[in-house]
mmCIF file of C-alpha atoms in Angstrom:
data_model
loop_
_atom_site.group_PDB
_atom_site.id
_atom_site.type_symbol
_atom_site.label_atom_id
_atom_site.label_comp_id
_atom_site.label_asym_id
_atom_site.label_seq_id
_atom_site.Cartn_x
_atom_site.Cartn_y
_atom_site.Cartn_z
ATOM 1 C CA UNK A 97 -76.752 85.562 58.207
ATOM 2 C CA UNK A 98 -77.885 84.782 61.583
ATOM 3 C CA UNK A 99 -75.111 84.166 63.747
ATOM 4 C CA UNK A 100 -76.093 80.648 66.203
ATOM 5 C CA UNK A 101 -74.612 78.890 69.152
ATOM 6 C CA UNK A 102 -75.305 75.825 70.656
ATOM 7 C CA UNK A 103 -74.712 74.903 74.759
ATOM 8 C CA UNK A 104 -74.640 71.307 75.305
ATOM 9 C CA UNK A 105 -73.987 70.685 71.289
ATOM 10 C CA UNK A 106 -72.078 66.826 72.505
ATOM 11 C CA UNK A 107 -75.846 65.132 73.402
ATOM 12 C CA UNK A 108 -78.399 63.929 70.790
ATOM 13 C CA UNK A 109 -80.676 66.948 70.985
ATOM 14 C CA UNK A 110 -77.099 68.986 70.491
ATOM 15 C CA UNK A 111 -76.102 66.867 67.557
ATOM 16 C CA UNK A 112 -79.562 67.454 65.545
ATOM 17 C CA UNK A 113 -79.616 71.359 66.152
ATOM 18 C CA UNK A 114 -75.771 70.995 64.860
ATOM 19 C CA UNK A 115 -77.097 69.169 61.749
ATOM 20 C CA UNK A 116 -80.041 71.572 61.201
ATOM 21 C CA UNK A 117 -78.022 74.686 61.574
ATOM 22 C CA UNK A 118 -75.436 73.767 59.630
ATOM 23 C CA UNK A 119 -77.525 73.015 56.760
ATOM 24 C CA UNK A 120 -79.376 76.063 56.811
ATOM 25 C CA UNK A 121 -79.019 78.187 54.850
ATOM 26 C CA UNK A 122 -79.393 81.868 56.874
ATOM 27 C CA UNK A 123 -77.733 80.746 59.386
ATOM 28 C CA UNK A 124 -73.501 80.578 60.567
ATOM 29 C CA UNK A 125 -72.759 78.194 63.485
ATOM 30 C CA UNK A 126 -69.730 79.933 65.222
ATOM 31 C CA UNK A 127 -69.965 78.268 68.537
ATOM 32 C CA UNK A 128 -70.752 74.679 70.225
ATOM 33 C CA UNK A 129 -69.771 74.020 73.732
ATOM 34 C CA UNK A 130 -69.067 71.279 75.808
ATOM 35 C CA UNK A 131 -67.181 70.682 79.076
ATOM 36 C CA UNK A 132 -66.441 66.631 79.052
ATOM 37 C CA UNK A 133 -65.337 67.518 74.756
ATOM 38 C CA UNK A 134 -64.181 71.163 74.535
ATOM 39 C CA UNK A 135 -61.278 71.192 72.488
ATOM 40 C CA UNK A 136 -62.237 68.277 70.078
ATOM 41 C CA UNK A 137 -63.863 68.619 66.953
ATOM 42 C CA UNK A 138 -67.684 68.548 66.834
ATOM 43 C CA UNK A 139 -67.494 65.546 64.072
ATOM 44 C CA UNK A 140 -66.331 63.442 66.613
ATOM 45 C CA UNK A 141 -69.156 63.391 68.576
ATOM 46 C CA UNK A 142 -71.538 63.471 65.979
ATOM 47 C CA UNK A 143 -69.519 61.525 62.761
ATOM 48 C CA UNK A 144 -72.635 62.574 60.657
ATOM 49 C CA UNK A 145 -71.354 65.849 60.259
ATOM 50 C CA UNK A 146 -67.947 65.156 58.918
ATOM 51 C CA UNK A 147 -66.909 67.083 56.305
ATOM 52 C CA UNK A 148 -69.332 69.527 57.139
ATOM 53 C CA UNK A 149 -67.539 71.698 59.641
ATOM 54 C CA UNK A 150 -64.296 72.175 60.893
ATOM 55 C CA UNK A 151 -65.544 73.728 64.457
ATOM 56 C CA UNK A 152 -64.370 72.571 68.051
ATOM 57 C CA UNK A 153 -66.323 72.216 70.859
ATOM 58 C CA UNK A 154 -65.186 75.355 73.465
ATOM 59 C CA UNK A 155 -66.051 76.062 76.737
ATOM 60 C CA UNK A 156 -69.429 77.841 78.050
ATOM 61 C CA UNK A 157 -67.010 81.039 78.827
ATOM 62 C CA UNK A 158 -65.754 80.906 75.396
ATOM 63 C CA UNK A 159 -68.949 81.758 73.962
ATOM 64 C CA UNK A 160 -69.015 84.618 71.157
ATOM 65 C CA UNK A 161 -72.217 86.954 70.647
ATOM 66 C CA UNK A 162 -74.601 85.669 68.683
ATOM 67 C CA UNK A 163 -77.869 86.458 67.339
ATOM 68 C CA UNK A 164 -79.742 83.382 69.495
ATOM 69 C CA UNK A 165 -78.252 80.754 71.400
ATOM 70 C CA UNK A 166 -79.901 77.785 71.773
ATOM 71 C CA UNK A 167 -79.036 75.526 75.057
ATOM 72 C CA UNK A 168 -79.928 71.960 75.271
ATOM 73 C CA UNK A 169 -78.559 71.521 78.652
ATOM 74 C CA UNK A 170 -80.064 68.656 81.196
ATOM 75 C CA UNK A 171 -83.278 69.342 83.052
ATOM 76 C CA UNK A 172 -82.484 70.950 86.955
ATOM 77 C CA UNK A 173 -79.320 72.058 85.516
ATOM 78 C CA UNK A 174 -80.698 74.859 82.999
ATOM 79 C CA UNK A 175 -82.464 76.793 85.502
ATOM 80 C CA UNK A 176 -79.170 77.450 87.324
ATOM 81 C CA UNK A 177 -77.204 78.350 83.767
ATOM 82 C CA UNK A 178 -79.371 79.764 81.467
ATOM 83 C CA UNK A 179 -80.216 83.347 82.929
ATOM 84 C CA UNK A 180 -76.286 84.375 82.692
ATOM 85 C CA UNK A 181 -76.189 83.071 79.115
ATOM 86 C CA UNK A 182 -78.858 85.709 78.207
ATOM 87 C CA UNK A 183 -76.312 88.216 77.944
ATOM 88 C CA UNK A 184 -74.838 86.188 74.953
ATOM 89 C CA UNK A 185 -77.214 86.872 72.758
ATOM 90 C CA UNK A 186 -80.715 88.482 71.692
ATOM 91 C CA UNK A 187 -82.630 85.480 71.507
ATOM 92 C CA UNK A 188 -82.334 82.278 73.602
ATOM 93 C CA UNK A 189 -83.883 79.205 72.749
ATOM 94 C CA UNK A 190 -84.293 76.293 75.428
ATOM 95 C CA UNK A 191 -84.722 72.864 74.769
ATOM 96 C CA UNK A 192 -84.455 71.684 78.928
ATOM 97 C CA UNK A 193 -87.246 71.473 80.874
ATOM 98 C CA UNK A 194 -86.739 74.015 82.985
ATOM 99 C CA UNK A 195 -88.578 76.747 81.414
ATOM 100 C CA UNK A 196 -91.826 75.112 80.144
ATOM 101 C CA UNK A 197 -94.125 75.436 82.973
ATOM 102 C CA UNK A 198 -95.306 78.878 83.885
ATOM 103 C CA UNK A 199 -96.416 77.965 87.555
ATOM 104 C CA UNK A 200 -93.210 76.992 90.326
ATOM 105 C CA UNK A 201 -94.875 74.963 92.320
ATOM 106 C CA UNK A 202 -96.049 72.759 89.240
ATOM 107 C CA UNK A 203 -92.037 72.453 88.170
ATOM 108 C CA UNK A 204 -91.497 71.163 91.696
ATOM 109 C CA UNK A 205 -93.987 69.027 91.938
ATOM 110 C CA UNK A 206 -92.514 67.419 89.134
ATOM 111 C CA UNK A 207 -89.196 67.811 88.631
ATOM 112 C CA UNK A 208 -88.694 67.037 92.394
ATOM 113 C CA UNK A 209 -86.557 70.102 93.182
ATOM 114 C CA UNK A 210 -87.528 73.946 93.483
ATOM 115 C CA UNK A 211 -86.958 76.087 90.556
ATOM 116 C CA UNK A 212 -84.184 78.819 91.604
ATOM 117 C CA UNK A 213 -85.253 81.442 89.028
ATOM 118 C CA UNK A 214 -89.229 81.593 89.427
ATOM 119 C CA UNK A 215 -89.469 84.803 88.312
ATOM 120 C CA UNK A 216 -88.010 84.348 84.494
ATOM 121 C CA UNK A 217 -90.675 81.473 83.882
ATOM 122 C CA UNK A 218 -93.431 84.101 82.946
ATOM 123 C CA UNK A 219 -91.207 85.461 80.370
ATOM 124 C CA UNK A 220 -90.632 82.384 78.371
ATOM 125 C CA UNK A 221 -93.444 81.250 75.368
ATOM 126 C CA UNK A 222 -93.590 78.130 74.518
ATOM 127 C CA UNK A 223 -91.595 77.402 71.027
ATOM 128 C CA UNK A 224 -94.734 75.345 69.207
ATOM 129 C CA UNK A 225 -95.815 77.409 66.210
ATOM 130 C CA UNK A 226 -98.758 75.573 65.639
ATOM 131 C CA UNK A 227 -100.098 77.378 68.625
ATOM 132 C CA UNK A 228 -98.303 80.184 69.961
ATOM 133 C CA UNK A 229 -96.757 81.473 66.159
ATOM 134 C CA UNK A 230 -98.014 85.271 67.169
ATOM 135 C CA UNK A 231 -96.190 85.416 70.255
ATOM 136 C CA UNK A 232 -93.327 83.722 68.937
ATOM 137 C CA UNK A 233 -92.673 86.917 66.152
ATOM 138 C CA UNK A 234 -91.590 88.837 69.115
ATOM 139 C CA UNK A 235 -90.200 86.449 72.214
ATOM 140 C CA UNK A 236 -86.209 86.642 72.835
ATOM 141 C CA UNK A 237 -87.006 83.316 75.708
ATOM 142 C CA UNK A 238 -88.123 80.630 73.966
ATOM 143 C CA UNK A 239 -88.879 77.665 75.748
ATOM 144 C CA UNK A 240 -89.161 74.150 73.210
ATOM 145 C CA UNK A 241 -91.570 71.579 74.871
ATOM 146 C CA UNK A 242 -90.633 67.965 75.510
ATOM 147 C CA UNK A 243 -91.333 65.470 72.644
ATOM 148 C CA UNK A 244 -94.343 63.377 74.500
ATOM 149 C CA UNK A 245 -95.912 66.830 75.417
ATOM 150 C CA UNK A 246 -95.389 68.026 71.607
ATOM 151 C CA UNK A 247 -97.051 64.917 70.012
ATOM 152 C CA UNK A 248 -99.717 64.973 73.266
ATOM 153 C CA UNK A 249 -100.371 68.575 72.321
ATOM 154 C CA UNK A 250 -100.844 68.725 68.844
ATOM 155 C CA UNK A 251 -103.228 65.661 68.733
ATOM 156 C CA UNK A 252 -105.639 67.130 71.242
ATOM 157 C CA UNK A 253 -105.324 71.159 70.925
ATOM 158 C CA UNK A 254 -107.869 71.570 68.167
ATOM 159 C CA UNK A 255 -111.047 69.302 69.259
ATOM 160 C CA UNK A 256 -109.627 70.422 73.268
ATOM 161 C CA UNK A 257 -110.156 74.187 71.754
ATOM 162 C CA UNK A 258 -112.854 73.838 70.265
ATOM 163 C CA UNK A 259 -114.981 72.550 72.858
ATOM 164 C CA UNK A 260 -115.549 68.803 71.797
ATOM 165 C CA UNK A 261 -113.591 67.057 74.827
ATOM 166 C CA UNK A 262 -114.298 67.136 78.026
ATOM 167 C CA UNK A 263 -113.278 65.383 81.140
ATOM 168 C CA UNK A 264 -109.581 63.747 81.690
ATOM 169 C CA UNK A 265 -107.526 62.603 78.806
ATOM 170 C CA UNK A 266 -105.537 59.418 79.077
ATOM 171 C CA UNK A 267 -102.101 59.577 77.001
ATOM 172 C CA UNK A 268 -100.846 56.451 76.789
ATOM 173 C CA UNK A 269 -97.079 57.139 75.201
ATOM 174 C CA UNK A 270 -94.366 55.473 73.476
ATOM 175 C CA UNK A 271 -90.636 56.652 72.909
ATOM 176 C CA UNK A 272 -87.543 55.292 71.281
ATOM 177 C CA UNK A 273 -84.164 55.031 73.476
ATOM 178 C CA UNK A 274 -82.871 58.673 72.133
ATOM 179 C CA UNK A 275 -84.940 59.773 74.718
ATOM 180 C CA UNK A 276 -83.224 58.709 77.917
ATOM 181 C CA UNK A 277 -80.054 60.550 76.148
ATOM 182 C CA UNK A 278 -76.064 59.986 75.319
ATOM 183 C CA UNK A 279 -75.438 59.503 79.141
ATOM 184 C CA UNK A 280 -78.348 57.215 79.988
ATOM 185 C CA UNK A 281 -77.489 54.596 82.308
ATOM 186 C CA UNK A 282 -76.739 50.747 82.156
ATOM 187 C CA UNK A 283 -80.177 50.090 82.075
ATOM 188 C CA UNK A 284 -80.569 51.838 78.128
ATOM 189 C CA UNK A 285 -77.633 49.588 76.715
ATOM 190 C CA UNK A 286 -78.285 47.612 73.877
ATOM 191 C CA UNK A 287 -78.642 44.218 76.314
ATOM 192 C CA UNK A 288 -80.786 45.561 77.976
ATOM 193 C CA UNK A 289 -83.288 47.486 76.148
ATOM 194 C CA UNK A 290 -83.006 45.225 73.040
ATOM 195 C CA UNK A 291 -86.451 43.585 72.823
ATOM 196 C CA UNK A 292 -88.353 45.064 75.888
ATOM 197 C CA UNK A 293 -91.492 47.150 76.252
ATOM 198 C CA UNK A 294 -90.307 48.700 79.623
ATOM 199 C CA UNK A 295 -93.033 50.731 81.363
ATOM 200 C CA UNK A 296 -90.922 53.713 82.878
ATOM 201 C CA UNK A 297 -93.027 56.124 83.976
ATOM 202 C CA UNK A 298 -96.580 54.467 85.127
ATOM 203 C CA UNK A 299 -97.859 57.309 86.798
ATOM 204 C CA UNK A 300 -96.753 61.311 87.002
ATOM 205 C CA UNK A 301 -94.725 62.045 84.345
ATOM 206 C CA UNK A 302 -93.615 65.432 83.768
ATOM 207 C CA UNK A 303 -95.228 66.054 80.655
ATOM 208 C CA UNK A 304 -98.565 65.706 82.112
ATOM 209 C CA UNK A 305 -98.097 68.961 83.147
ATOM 210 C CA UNK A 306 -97.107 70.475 80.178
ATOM 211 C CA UNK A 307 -100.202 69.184 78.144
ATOM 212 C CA UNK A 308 -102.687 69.891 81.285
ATOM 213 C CA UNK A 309 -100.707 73.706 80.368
ATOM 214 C CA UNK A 310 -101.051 73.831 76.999
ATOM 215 C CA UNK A 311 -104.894 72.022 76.161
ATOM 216 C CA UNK A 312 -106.446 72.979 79.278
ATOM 217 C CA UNK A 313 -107.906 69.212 79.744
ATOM 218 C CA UNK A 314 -106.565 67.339 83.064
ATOM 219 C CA UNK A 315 -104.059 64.736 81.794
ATOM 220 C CA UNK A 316 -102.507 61.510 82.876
ATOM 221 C CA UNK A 317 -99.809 59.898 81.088
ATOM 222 C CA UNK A 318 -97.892 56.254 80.981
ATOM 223 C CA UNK A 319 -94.722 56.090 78.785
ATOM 224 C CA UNK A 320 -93.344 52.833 77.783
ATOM 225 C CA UNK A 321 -89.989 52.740 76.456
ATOM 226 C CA UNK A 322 -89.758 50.729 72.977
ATOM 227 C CA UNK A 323 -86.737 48.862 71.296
ATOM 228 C CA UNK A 324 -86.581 51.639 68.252
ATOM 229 C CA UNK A 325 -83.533 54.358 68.642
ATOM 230 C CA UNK A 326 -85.980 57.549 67.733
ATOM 231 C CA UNK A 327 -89.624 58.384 67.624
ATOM 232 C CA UNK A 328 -92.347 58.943 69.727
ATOM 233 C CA UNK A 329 -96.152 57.684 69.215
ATOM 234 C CA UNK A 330 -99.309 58.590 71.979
ATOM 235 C CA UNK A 331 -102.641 57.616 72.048
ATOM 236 C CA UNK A 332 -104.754 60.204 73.841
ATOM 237 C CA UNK A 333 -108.230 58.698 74.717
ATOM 238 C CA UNK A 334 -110.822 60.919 75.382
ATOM 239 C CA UNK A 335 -114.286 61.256 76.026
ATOM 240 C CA UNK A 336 -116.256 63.450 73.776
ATOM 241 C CA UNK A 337 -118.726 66.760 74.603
ATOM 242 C CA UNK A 338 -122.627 65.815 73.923
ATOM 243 C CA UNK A 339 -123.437 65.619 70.536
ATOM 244 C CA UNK A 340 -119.953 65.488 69.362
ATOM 245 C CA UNK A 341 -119.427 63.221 66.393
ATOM 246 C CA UNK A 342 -116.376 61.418 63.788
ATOM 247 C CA UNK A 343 -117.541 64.582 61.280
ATOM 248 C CA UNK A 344 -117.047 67.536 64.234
ATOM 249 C CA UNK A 345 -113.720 65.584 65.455
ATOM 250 C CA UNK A 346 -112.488 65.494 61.809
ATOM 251 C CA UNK A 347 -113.529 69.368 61.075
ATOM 252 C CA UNK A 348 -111.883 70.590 63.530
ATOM 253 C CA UNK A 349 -108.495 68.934 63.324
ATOM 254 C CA UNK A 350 -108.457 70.121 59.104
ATOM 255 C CA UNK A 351 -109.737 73.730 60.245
ATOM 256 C CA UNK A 352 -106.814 74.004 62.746
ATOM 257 C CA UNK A 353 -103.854 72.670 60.488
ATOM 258 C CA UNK A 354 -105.170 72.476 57.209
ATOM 259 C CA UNK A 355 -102.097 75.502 56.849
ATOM 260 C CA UNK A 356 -99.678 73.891 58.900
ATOM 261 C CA UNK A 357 -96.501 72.964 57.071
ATOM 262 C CA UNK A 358 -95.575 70.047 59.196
ATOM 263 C CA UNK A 359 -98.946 68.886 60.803
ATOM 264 C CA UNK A 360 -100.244 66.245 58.743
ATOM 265 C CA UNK A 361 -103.364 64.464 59.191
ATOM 266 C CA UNK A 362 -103.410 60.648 58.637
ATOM 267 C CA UNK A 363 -106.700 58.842 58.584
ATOM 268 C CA UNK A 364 -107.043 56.407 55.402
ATOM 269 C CA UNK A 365 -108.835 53.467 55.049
ATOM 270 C CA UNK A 366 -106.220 50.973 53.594
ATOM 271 C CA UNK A 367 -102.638 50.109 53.816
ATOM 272 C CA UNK A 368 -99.750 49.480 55.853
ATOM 273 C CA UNK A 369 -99.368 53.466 57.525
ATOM 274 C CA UNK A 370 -103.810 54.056 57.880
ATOM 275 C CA UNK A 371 -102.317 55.861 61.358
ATOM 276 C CA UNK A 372 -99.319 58.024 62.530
ATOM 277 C CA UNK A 373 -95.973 56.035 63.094
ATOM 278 C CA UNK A 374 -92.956 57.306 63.657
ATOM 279 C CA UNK A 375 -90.613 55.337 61.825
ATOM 280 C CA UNK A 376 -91.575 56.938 58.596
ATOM 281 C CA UNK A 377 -91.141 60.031 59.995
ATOM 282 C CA UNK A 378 -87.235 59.842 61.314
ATOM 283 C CA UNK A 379 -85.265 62.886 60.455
ATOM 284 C CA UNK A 380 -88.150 64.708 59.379
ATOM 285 C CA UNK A 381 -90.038 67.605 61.161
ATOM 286 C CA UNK A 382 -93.529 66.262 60.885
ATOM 287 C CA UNK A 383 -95.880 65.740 63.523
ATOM 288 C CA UNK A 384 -98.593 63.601 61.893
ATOM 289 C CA UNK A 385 -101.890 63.067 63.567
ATOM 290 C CA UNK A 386 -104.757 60.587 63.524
ATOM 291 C CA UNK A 387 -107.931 59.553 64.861
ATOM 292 C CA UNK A 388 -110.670 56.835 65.954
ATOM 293 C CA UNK A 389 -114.096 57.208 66.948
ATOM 294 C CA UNK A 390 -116.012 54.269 68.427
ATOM 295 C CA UNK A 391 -119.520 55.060 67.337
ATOM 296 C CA UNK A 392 -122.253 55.732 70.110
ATOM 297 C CA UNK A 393 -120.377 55.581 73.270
ATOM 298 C CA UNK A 394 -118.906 58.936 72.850
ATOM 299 C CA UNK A 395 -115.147 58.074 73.671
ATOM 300 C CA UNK A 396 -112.219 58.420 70.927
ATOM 301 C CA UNK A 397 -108.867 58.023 70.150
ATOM 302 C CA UNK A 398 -106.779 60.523 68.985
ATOM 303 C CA UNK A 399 -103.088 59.618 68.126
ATOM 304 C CA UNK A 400 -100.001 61.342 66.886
ATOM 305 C CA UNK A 401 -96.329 60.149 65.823
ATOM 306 C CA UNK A 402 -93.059 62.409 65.618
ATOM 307 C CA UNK A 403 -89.610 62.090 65.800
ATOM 308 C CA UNK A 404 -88.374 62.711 69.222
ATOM 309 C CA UNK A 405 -85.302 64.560 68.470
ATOM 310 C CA UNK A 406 -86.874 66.860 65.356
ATOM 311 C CA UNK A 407 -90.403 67.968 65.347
ATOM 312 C CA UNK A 408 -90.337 66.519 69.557
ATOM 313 C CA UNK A 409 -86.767 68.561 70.009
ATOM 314 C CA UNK A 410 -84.677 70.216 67.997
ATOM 315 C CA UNK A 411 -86.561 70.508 64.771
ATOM 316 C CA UNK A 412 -88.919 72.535 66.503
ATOM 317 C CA UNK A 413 -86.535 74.860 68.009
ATOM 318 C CA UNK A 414 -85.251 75.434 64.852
ATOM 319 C CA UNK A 415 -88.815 75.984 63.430
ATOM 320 C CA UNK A 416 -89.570 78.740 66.588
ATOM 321 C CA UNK A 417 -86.355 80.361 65.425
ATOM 322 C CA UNK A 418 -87.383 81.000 61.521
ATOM 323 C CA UNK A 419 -91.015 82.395 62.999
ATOM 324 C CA UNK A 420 -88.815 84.828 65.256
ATOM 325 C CA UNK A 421 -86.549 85.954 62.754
ATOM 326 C CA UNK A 422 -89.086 86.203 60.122
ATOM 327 C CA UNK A 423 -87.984 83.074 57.758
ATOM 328 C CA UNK A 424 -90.139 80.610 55.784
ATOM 329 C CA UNK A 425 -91.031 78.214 58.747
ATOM 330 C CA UNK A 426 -90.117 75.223 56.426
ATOM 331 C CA UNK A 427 -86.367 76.750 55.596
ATOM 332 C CA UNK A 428 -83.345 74.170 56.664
ATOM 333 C CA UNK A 429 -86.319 71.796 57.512
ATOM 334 C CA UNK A 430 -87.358 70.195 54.043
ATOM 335 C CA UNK A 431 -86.244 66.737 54.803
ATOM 336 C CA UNK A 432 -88.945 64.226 54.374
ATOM 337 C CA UNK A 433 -87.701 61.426 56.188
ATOM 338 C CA UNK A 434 -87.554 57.683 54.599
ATOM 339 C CA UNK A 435 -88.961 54.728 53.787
ATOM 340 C CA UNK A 436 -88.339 51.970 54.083
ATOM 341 C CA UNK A 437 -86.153 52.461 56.888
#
C-alpha cells in the first residue's frame, strides 16, 4: 500500500484528493492537515465522506512519512511551504500554482509577487500524462497544472505539435464557482453569482502562461465565470498552417490520444452533447475534446470540457501518481460521471 498525505485536505481540491484516495484501492490515507480544522474530523468538512473514514485533520507538524504527499495549498503561499515538506516524503505532488512555470520572471509577472525558491522550479514536471507520462515514471516534484491550462492544453497540444497552427491562439474560457475556492469572497455567494456571466479575468490570466509553456503557441485568455458549481469549458481559436485541412486537424488529434484513457474526442453530427460540456463530465476524470473548422478561411475552433476539480485538479494528480508508482493510470479513477445531472 502506498502510504498518502494530504496538506490543505479542508478546501475543494483537498476534499476530491480525500475522496479519490480513499477509494483507491493501493493506497492508505494516514494524514490530512489543516490549521483553521485540525482536530475535527475530515467528514465534517467534506460530509461526502462520512462513513468512510474516521481520520482528523492534524497540524502541518504532525505530519507522518509517507510515500507522496500531495499539497493543495493556496497559490504565493506554496512556494514558501512546500520545500520543507519534501523531507516528508519521497514524492510530492503540487496542486498550487507555484511550481508550474519553469521561468521566475514569468511567475512574477503573473502571480504579482517574486517566487522565493527559483531554483526548485527546474526540478518540478508537469503532472499531465498525456504529455509528459515518460518523465513522470521517475519525478519525486510533481507539479499538477491549473484546470483552464489543462483543458487549454490538451485541446491544442496535438495539431500545436504537429505543426498545423500557427500564430496566437485565443482561449476564450469558462469555469464553474469551485474555482474561486471554499474561502472565496462575498462576491462568489449564491446572490451574487446566481445567474451571472461575470467576465473576471479579461486580459492576463495566469494560465496563459502555462499553455504559452506547454504548446509553444503565444496565448491569450478571457475567463468568464458561469452560474454552474464545477466544470470548465474553452474554446481555443486558431488559425491554421497552409494547407492544413478538417481531415489533418482530425488525424492528428486521434493519432495523439487514440490510447489515452481519459482523452475523449467528441465530434458527432447529431444530438444534444455533438461538443465537449462539462456537466456530463462532473466527478469524472475525462477531458473530452472537440473541434470546428470553417472551410476556406483557414481559422478553427478547437474546444475541450473537464471537470475543474478532477481531470482540471485533483483527478489528475491522482492520475500523475499511478504513472509514478507504476499503477494502471485508470485505478481509483473509473467513475464515469452522470447524466442527467
Amino acid at each position: 500500500m502506498i502510504r498518502a498525505a494530504v496538506v490543505g485536505g479542508a478546501g475543494y481540491i483537498g476534499g476530491e484528493l480525500l475522496r479519490l484516495l480513499l477509494g483507491h484501492p493501493h493506497v492508505d490515507l494516514v494524514a490530512a492537515t489543516s490549521r483553521s480544522l485540525a482536530g475535527r474530523r475530515i467528514d465534517g468538512a467534506h460530509p461526502n465522506l462520512r462513513g468512510l473514514t474516521s481520520l482528523t485533520f492534524t497540524q502541518v507538524g504532525e505530519l507522518p512519512e509517507c510515500d507522496v504527499l500531495f499539497t493543495a495549498l493556496p497559490h504565493r503561499e506554496a512556494m514558501h511551504t512546500v520545500p520543507d515538506l519534501c523531507a516528508h516524503a519521497e514524492v510530492l505532488v503540487d496542486l498550487s500554482g507555484d511550481f508550474r512555470l519553469t521561468d521566475p520572471e514569468v511567475y512574477a509577472a503573473h502571480y504579482g509577487v517574486p517566487h522565493v525558491r527559483p531554483e526548485l522550479l527546474s526540478g518540478f514536471v508537469t503532472g499531465l500524462p498525456e504529455l509528459f507520462r515518460d518523465r513522470l515514471r521517475t519525478a519525486n516534484r510533481i507539479s499538477v497544472p491549473g484546470c483552464m491550462a489543462t483543458a487549454g492544453i490538451l485541446a491544442l497540444h496535438a495539431p500545436a505539435a504537429d505543426g498545423l497552427l500557427t500564430g496566437e491562439v485565443d482561449v476564450d474560457a469558462r469555469t464553474g464557482s469551485s474555482g474561486s475556492g471554499v474561502t472565496a469572497g462575498p462576491e462568489n455567494t449564491h446572490a451574487e453569482r446566481s445567474g451571472v456571466l461575470r467576465l473576471f479575468a479579461p486580459t492576463g490570466h495566469r494560465h496563459e502562461a502555462e499553455l504559452t509553456q506547454a504548446v509553444g503557441l503565444p496565448a491569450r485568455m478571457t475567463v468568464t465565470a458561469v452560474e454552474a458549481v464545477r466544470g470548465v469549458q474553452v474554446l481555443c481559436r486558431v488559425r491554421l498552417a497552409d494547407g492544413v485541412d478538417e481531415a489533418a486537424l482530425r488525424s492528428s488529434l486521434r493519432r495523439h490520444y487514440a490510447d489515452e484513457p481519459f482523452v475523449r474526442l467528441v465530434a458527432q453530427r447529431r444530438g444534444g452533447y455533438r461538443y465537449p460540456e462539462p456537466k456530463i463530465l462532473s466527478g469524472s476524470n475525462h477531458c473530452d475534446v472537440g473541434w470546428a473548422v470553417r472551410p476556406g478561411t483557414g481559422s478553427a475552433l478547437l474546444i475541450a470540457a473537464l471537470d475543474n476539480l478532477m481531470k482540471g485538479g485533483s483527478g489528475n494528480a491522482v492520475q500523475a501518481m499511478n504513472v509514478r508508482f507504476g499503477l494502471p493510470e485508470r485505478t481509483g479513477l473509473e467513475f464515469p460521471g452522470l447524466h442527467p445531472v
